[in-house]
Amino acid sequence: MKYSLLGLIKGAGNHHKDWPAAWRQPEPKPAYDVVIIGGGGHGLATAYFLAKEHGVTNVAVVEKGWIGGGNTGRNTTIVRSNYLWDESAHLYEKSLKLWEGLSQELNFNTMFSQRGVMNLAHNLHDLRELNRRVSAIRLNGIDSEFLTTEQVKAFCPIINTAPTIRYPVLGASLQRRGGTARHDAVAWGFARAADRLGVDILQNCEVTGIRREGIRVTGVETTRGFIGARKIGSVAAGHSSVIAAMAGLRLPIESHPLQALVSEPVKPVLDTVVMSGAVHVYVSQSDKGELVIGAGIDAYNSYAQRGTLQVIEEQMAALIELFPMFSRMRLMRQWAGIVDVCPDASPIMARTPVEGFYINCGWGTGGFKATPGSGWVFAHTIAQDRPHELNAAFTLERFSSGALIDEHGAAAVAH
Amino acid sequence: MHLIACPWCGPRDEAEFSYGGEAHILRPEQPDALDDAAFANYLFMRGNPKGVHAERWVHTVGCRRWFNALRSTVTHEITAIYPMGTPRPDRAP
Amino acid sequence: MTAQSHRNPTGGRIDRARTLGFTFNGRYYEGHPGDTLASALLANGVHLVGRSFKYHRPRGIVGSGAEEPNALVQLGQGALTEPNVRATQAELHDGLAAASVNCWPGVRWDIGAINGLLGGLFPAGFYYKTFMWPARAWRAYEWFIRRAAGLGLAPREPDPERYDGTHAHCDVLVAGGGPAGLAAALAAGRAGGRVILADEQAEIGGSLLAGGGTIDGRPARAWLDDATAELAGMAEVRVLPRATVFGYYDHNYLGIAERLADHLPPAERAGRARQRVWKVRAGRVVLATGAIERPLVFDGNDRPGVMLATAAQAYANRWAVRVGDRAVVVTNNDSAYQTALDLSESGVAVALLADLRAEVPAALAQRLSRAGIEVAAGSAVVDAAGGTRVTSAEIRRLGADGTTLEGPARHVPCDVIAVSGGWSPAVHLFSQSGGRLRWDEAIAGFVPDISRQAEVSVGAARGTFDLAAALAEGARAGAAAAHAAGFGDGTATAPAANAREVIAPRPVWRVPSAGRGKAFVDIQNDVTAADIALAAREGYSAVEHLKRYTTTGMGTDQGKTSNVNALAILAHATGTAIPAVGTTTFRPPYTPVTFGALAGRTVGPLFDPARLTAMHPWHVQAGTRFEDVGQWKRPWYYPRGSETLHQAVARECRAVRTSLGIMDASTLGKIDIQGPDAAKLLDLVYTNAWGGLEVGRCRYGLMLKEDGMVFDDGVTARLGPQHFHMTTTTGGAARVMAWLEEWLQTERPHWRVYLTSVTTQWAVAAIAGPNARRLMAELCPNIALDAIDFPFMAWRDGTVAGIAARVFRVSFSGESAFEINVPSSQGMALWQALMTAGAKYDITPYGTEAMHVLRAEKGFVIVGQETDGTVTPGDLGMDWIVGKKKPDFVGRRGLARADCKRPDRKQLVGLLPQDPKEVLVEGAQIMADAAAPPPVPMEGHVTSSYWSATLSRSFALALLKGGRARHGQTVPVHAYGKTSWAQVTEPIFYDKEGEKLRG
Amino acid sequence: MAEIVLRQSPLDHLSLDARAVAEPGPAGVVAGERRFVAKVNLRGDPADEAFVKVAKGALKVFLPTTPNTVDGKRDRYALWLGPDEWLVIGAPGTEGRLVADLRKALDGIVAAVTDVTEGRTVIRLSGVHARETLAKGCGLDLHPRAFGRGRCAQTRLGKANVILHQLDDAPTFDVYVERSFADYLWRWIEDGASEYGFAIVAEPIMAALKARRATR
Ligand SMILES: Cc1cc2nc3c(=O)[nH]c(=O)nc-3n(C[C@H](O)[C@H](O)[C@H](O)COP(=O)(O)OP(=O)(O)OC[C@H]3O[C@@H](n4cnc5c(N)ncnc54)[C@H](O)[C@@H]3O)c2cc1C
Ligand SMILES: NC(=O)c1ccc[n+]([C@@H]2O[C@H](COP(=O)([O-])OP(=O)(O)OC[C@H]3O[C@@H](n4cnc5c(N)ncnc54)[C@H](O)[C@@H]3O)[C@@H](O)[C@H]2O)c1
Ligand SMILES: Cc1cc2nc3c(=O)[nH]c(=O)nc-3n(C[C@H](O)[C@H](O)[C@H](O)COP(=O)(O)O)c2cc1C
Ligand SMILES: [Zn+2]
């Protein structure tokens, strides 16, 4: 049943009794052409595009818990494509273009809100880096602007741009096409659309092993039994190393907690996304009214989705430095996700030495924005058994050759 | 805020320490002898286990000594602290 | 002049001797010390306090404490305003001003109520199904949606109040100061342990404050007074009222938010911190956080006047407030019987108690009937009628399985419906600690099961509702916790108390509907039972999906009263058992915590240290503009009069090139390296060879990461055969120190080398320019200064202006230069002496900007500006510094990887803009083809770009693909819509032979 | 031209002396700067008998081997910083001698002697609320059962790395801080202590107060 205002009006007449399940809850089949491990946004998008773009519909997405319960369901929802290196810029821009029509494509309102993403510069080094990025991004055909301090103030009046603060705002870059989206809706929308195309979404189905014959995969062991597959795509974010180990691979990945928090909901007060590296905070306001605030990763490896107090304290200090008026707002909830961090802060979407085993991981702290794009190129990679040109550089081999795609943003070093 | 028992200074807040990643990754005696893949294995590839992790810490703000720890990446419980250069206490030698 | 129409003349824990005036929605009311805003409003007969989130339905006060889902107000005005405060937790003070949130124009007449009429259009998740056409219109829809959502208003001014934070340690932390917590604290305290007892309320006592009962044969409240007095007398016990334990983190680390001044009128808060966050490391934790009563889910259960039974009871007993004139009590368990009696005693006519259970407890029923209260067994309230206040309750008999209704409807007029749907132990902190829960059928609630940290739950928090048992549990836990820390023998005696009847609830999660009303589950977020059923139908049947799809439990109360009802209704809808549905994850904070309190004093001037050099006061006096480099404040340039940056820098550069400049170079990192293996360490971490460096000389070194990428650089001097002095970049000092220490301790533990940071031991003034040596000659009698005795890249000890100094002949400017290191305390004296003596050469202080220009003219790179973690020495044209014959150094193998050997890597070049007046934008990109449409292929970028006063033209450094082979080419450089052309050159523009700096 | 003051401490610009009081009265916390205290960093192997013996001979002070303790006399003592690292403290102006004596004595022994007098300054903090003031920014357990007289620790205070040394049960603490952070830390302490009543005392008074307390 198509979602529409008309449908809602009809539903109002009969207590909304007729809305069908958004996706089926099927029993696992003995085998599929492709098994996708991980029912996050990336996995579900991969399945959707496999079916839609490549006609591969005999696909299962196996999810150990509930779909969207990983990082897809716990991120700060920032979407942008203002990346430095060509490889990244083209990939994220493809993704951003997909975002721009996603609600209609999926017939599910993902609330993609292009309210702009602003990155603040607080010292001369920041400013240089910012110029470098903006210049590169614009030449790549992606929108990006430089804002002076006064323009920052005009665009977002509640930021403290006083020159007297510890790290004054010296300028900013702005990508107006960037913004936020309703994270859960992305998972659900892809799930529903994939389901319509015949994809089986298997929840509460944890992959516990990968079966191989020689160097070829033959299927996955799960808590719901063995499921055969000629091709397996691992899209397990924080758990990528665990899955890879089942296939006998080691990855250049470490899993870290990344924290976020929300305030109590208030009426609209912040109409854009503000990010600051030097003062270390990023914040936006959700449509429901909470301030959504992101932190940095905890230093240690962890699979526990637990928050810590010290990170939140630092976060609040940084927030108040930039927005002194938020001091009397209150923390409503804090949480953590487990992100898979690559040494060069860029993802891996590639074939592996194990035949039929593909990995999509390493999105670290920033892969939500890539959800549609990642699914799109990964579906191509799996279906064609070779990468699309947009993900050709995001290989495992780059760690041997040294052809890294370093998106750390130049480290803050200076004489 | 983990509570980490520095072998010298005793239990201190995690904020006093720096994390050093996976332990027992020995720098090859002759790096030149490795091929690119083997070198990448040393430099980048990590076990990243879900469960007990042998890892390195340094008491940065305190005595500046490095040491190893076994810590669960699931519960964060620290079950052993042991000197650099000694084998994992939970594995047979 | 208002009367507290519903305040009883006696009883309660309020101070009638003082009257406090306050306003709500602009109207003046009065209350007393001891009141909360909620109790004071109710004392004045005010029930209607706000409008609901989605449907804007009139809403009242539901609870009496932290559990309150509904009565949220905007507190205070102007800079002191605070949104979404629970009226039940706001202590009354004189002059308090509160207003309803989320309604316009007012709480009685709210335009948003139209949403209620259109309610059918807005089932759970309706927004996912619409607002998609046309695609571009979303931001317009969103504009309206955002304004409709949200609750209160964010402050618009900086917060004038201060906050504080502190660390604390204890043997036993007791969360919750009810009978169980008090017993625990007493037992642990008596044993001698260090105890912190924190309770979120203004007064310690928990349920004892509102309930009756006897302990040790005396009224419970008398025992409470004794207990608090005894605790106050224990030196090692700290009792914190108004202190919410909000988070239970790993390794027994807990956060407590203490409200220090919120209960005072603003005038009395001056000078005090408003709130303080305690960060507690506890040996053992006793969780005595009590239990939270659940509402019943029936149609119209959100009308003002429908409230939790314990709340009604607490208002009667603790605040001497009659919550209405005529009440109906509805319960599925024993506890509300006492409520009915207490209400009746307080002067509220109790029309009837409806008990969902067919079999009612005989003894209790008898007591009620003696008090003239009818008990309707097997019955429920199925609808509450009314608008801004409930006017009557519809009572029906329940069928045997609880899903049907029987018999005729009875409409009982009332203005209060007190409900008890059973109890949920407050397992929030336990669950945050990582503990596992278990569903307990007997109490129909989740209780703590398996602990993961050193904690124990006691009393109602673990489902022990009997007072005597709660006291005993508390005492046992307190004694055991103290014993574990080495205090006492682990035993304690508990006071005796009168036993209470057991709870024995009959769970009817959704009271059957008699009509078409809305039955609310999450009253704050307007989630109805029908919404939950819809979500289940649509497949959002995982409890976490249910939460996110319907927003159940996502409000400011985090579902304290609603979550269990919701998951039970979900279980019913999906035919699953409640334990299989499970709970959503409990997360900190228990109740919302002020951002300012979490930041504590780390704001404003204390946000981050500004590191200052010994000469800093001089720079300040000179009107210097500073640059932030890491935490350091470095002089950026020294404007004279109205000079711009550009003018000042040109003047500063000219001074250095033509006469004499002086720079504060104190911030460079400095590491003292001693030991027999010191040279080996340098050989390992630097690319070049160090063994042959003579004492008295220094050398430039480049440090790489293992991947071969440049990491830091600096000059290192040999002070003795086994003694070196290393300098690092300003920003890299701590990193390099840690790097060396790591290599020593983890890879080369047998090497005998000692490292000591001496960054701040030395103040450094660098003087540079053709007159530098002349000035030195005047001030420095004991160092031979000619180029042979004191060659470039050498150091000497001596005195400068009478101050013991170590002088380095190094140059980052390309001029003849001396870096004079003196003990920091004499840095200022040195600087002043140099300024005085240098006056004849017009000695000119120069900042980092001029320094950058000067070094760029020489083609010297800055790590972090010419490099970004992806640049090798070869890329910088510095292959000369990479020891080809060294068998190993950190980064050597990395450099040998395929990608590092590509000929078309980006390499450092110079750029001379075609227009010599144009200073290229730093960061501008070099295009492969100026005519190409986007995406334009790019070949590199400008890393440094300046106006050179010396060359009388602009110039730049850049990283350019295959750049070394492209000298002479002209390339297009682009930034911000402007393409400029520049000629590629060697990256050195001044004194190529280096005669000046050596001379 | 301002008069040239030969030696300046990193807190001189705050003119603490001008604000110092002679009698702190009821202040819960009193503080002042101990300027130019001699500080020498000593490294060596405590298992090396020769090193221990020679160091003791040169210093007239035992090098403590119990972590986080201090050994010595009133104006010459050694703080344990690490298993092979000590901070030797002496009266102002003695650092040159100390370094020379140590270097000479340790000639031929693997050890390192580094003058760090100038790298840090010392803020002395005393009074019934000194502990609470420190607790605001220091995660160490400073309770007498856990810390106490004669204990030292390298730790964090606010956002500065410090060495804490407790001198008596008043309690009195010496806080060693890198001089570039001294301005920050002083302000931090003053802000944190303000609620308890805060008084600044000049150095000689600090010593006198300490002596008086000791005799009580
Ligand atoms: C706090 C936080 C803030 C963030 N903010 C942003 C942001 O603002 N912008 C942005 O672009 N990105 C952000 N990110 C990153 C972003 O969330 C992730 O990169 C992205 O969501 C990853 O999507 P995914 O589908 O790959 O992973 P996930 O959504 O994590 O999905 C992986 C799935 O795999 C499942 N799985 C794991 N192991 C198994 C197994 N053995 N069997 C079956 N299933 C398994 C997991 O349960 C999970 O559902 C943030 C992340 C966090 C944690
Ligand atoms: N139906 C019943 O019979 C019933 C139900 C519940 C409670 N009770 C009564 O409660 C008694 C149990 O006493 P108890 O001590 O276990 O509970 P309690 O309710 O008396 O005390 C709990 C205290 O903890 C505080 N608290 C809760 N969470 C907190 C937090 N995170 N931080 C700080 N403080 C927090 C509460 O404000 C309260 O003061 C029983 O003996 C019984 O009399 C009875
Ligand atoms: C963008 C965003 C907004 C959120 N808004 C709310 C909110 O309004 N209320 C709430 O209780 N939680 C909110 N959360 C947090 C979730 O409740 C939850 O904590 C998070 O998804 C992590 O899941 P977990 O806590 O179940 O592990 C939000 C999360 C995100 C990512
Ligand atoms: Zn230590």
Short mmCIF file of C-alpha atoms in Angstrom, two decimals, chain A residues 244-387:
data_model
loop_
_atom_site.label_atom_id
_atom_site.label_comp_id
_atom_site.label_asym_id
_atom_site.label_seq_id
_atom_site.Cartn_x
_atom_site.Cartn_y
_atom_site.Cartn_z
CA ALA A 244 35.98 -10.86 8.75
CA ALA A 245 37.58 -13.15 11.31
CA MET A 246 34.89 -15.73 10.50
CA ALA A 247 36.14 -15.61 6.93
CA GLY A 248 39.73 -15.84 8.10
CA LEU A 249 40.64 -12.22 7.39
CA ARG A 250 42.23 -9.50 9.44
CA LEU A 251 41.18 -5.96 8.70
CA PRO A 252 42.83 -2.59 9.23
CA ILE A 253 39.93 -1.74 11.49
CA GLU A 254 39.49 -0.94 15.12
CA SER A 255 36.13 -0.60 16.82
CA HIS A 256 35.60 2.35 19.10
CA PRO A 257 32.65 3.80 20.95
CA LEU A 258 31.39 7.05 19.54
CA GLN A 259 29.03 9.00 21.72
CA ALA A 260 26.15 11.32 21.16
CA LEU A 261 23.48 12.93 23.25
CA VAL A 262 20.27 14.83 22.99
CA SER A 263 18.81 17.66 25.01
CA GLU A 264 15.22 17.97 26.01
CA PRO A 265 13.09 19.12 23.09
CA VAL A 266 12.53 22.83 22.65
CA LYS A 267 10.94 25.01 20.01
CA PRO A 268 13.13 25.74 16.96
CA VAL A 269 16.28 27.57 17.95
CA LEU A 270 18.98 26.24 15.64
CA ASP A 271 18.26 25.99 11.93
CA THR A 272 21.46 24.52 10.60
CA VAL A 273 24.17 22.05 11.48
CA VAL A 274 27.22 23.50 13.21
CA MET A 275 30.48 21.59 13.44
CA SER A 276 33.70 22.69 15.07
CA GLY A 277 36.87 20.68 15.06
CA ALA A 278 38.97 22.89 17.28
CA VAL A 279 36.37 23.43 19.97
CA HIS A 280 35.20 19.91 19.30
CA VAL A 281 31.46 19.80 19.13
CA TYR A 282 28.83 19.40 16.52
CA VAL A 283 25.19 20.17 16.97
CA SER A 284 21.91 20.35 15.13
CA GLN A 285 18.29 20.39 16.20
CA SER A 286 16.03 17.54 15.27
CA ASP A 287 12.60 18.13 13.87
CA LYS A 288 11.20 16.92 17.17
CA GLY A 289 13.10 19.67 18.96
CA GLU A 290 16.07 18.05 20.73
CA LEU A 291 19.53 19.40 20.24
CA VAL A 292 21.48 16.49 18.79
CA ILE A 293 25.10 16.70 19.83
CA GLY A 294 28.01 14.56 18.80
CA ALA A 295 31.22 13.81 20.60
CA GLY A 296 34.53 12.24 19.73
CA ILE A 297 35.42 8.58 19.98
CA ASP A 298 36.56 7.03 23.21
CA ALA A 299 40.20 6.10 22.77
CA TYR A 300 39.95 2.40 23.53
CA ASN A 301 38.65 -0.49 21.46
CA SER A 302 35.19 -1.47 22.52
CA TYR A 303 32.07 -3.26 21.48
CA ALA A 304 30.03 -1.94 24.39
CA GLN A 305 27.61 0.70 23.26
CA ARG A 306 28.12 2.59 26.48
CA GLY A 307 28.65 6.23 27.08
CA THR A 308 31.02 7.82 29.53
CA LEU A 309 30.73 10.86 31.70
CA GLN A 310 33.99 12.58 30.87
CA VAL A 311 33.25 12.76 27.17
CA ILE A 312 29.89 14.35 27.85
CA GLU A 313 31.43 16.88 30.22
CA GLU A 314 33.90 17.97 27.57
CA GLN A 315 31.18 18.09 25.01
CA MET A 316 29.06 20.38 27.11
CA ALA A 317 31.93 22.71 27.86
CA ALA A 318 32.62 23.00 24.15
CA LEU A 319 28.98 23.53 23.32
CA ILE A 320 28.61 26.30 25.88
CA GLU A 321 31.74 27.97 24.62
CA LEU A 322 30.08 28.35 21.24
CA PHE A 323 26.49 28.66 22.42
CA PRO A 324 26.47 30.21 25.90
CA MET A 325 22.69 30.36 25.81
CA PHE A 326 22.44 26.58 25.84
CA SER A 327 23.89 26.40 29.33
CA ARG A 328 20.47 26.03 30.95
CA MET A 329 19.31 23.37 28.52
CA ARG A 330 19.35 19.85 29.83
CA LEU A 331 20.79 16.54 28.78
CA MET A 332 17.95 14.09 28.18
CA ARG A 333 19.78 11.01 26.98
CA GLN A 334 23.29 9.95 26.07
CA TRP A 335 24.38 6.84 24.25
CA ALA A 336 27.14 5.35 22.15
CA GLY A 337 27.55 3.44 18.95
CA ILE A 338 30.45 1.27 17.85
CA VAL A 339 32.26 2.64 14.88
CA ASP A 340 34.79 0.85 12.71
CA VAL A 341 37.75 3.10 12.19
CA CYS A 342 40.25 2.74 9.36
CA PRO A 343 43.77 4.18 9.61
CA ASP A 344 43.06 6.67 6.84
CA ALA A 345 39.52 7.49 7.97
CA SER A 346 38.13 6.25 4.67
CA PRO A 347 35.96 3.19 4.11
CA ILE A 348 36.64 -0.11 2.43
CA MET A 349 34.12 -1.35 -0.13
CA ALA A 350 35.73 -4.14 -1.96
CA ARG A 351 36.22 -7.75 -2.89
CA THR A 352 38.42 -9.74 -0.59
CA PRO A 353 40.90 -12.57 -1.07
CA VAL A 354 38.03 -14.90 -0.18
CA GLU A 355 35.97 -15.52 -3.27
CA GLY A 356 32.39 -14.42 -3.03
CA PHE A 357 33.08 -12.47 0.16
CA TYR A 358 32.76 -8.73 -0.07
CA ILE A 359 33.24 -6.18 2.65
CA ASN A 360 31.83 -2.77 3.20
CA CYS A 361 33.21 -1.21 6.36
CA GLY A 362 35.44 1.40 7.88
CA TRP A 363 32.90 4.19 7.72
CA GLY A 364 33.95 5.19 11.17
CA THR A 365 32.30 8.28 12.48
CA GLY A 366 30.82 9.44 9.22
CA GLY A 367 29.04 6.83 7.16
CA PHE A 368 25.41 7.73 7.66
CA LYS A 369 25.61 10.32 4.92
CA ALA A 370 26.95 7.65 2.60
CA THR A 371 24.08 5.23 3.16
CA PRO A 372 22.41 5.40 -0.26
CA GLY A 373 25.66 5.86 -2.15
CA SER A 374 27.39 3.05 -0.33
CA GLY A 375 24.50 0.70 -1.02
CA TRP A 376 24.50 1.75 -4.64
CA VAL A 377 28.18 1.06 -5.34
CA PHE A 378 28.35 -2.01 -3.14
CA ALA A 379 25.39 -3.57 -4.94
CA HIS A 380 27.31 -2.98 -8.14
CA THR A 381 30.46 -4.51 -6.68
CA ILE A 382 28.63 -7.64 -5.58
CA ALA A 383 26.48 -8.04 -8.64
CA GLN A 384 29.30 -7.45 -11.14
CA ASP A 385 32.07 -8.89 -9.00
CA ARG A 386 34.08 -5.74 -9.61
CA PRO A 387 33.94 -2.30 -8.15
#
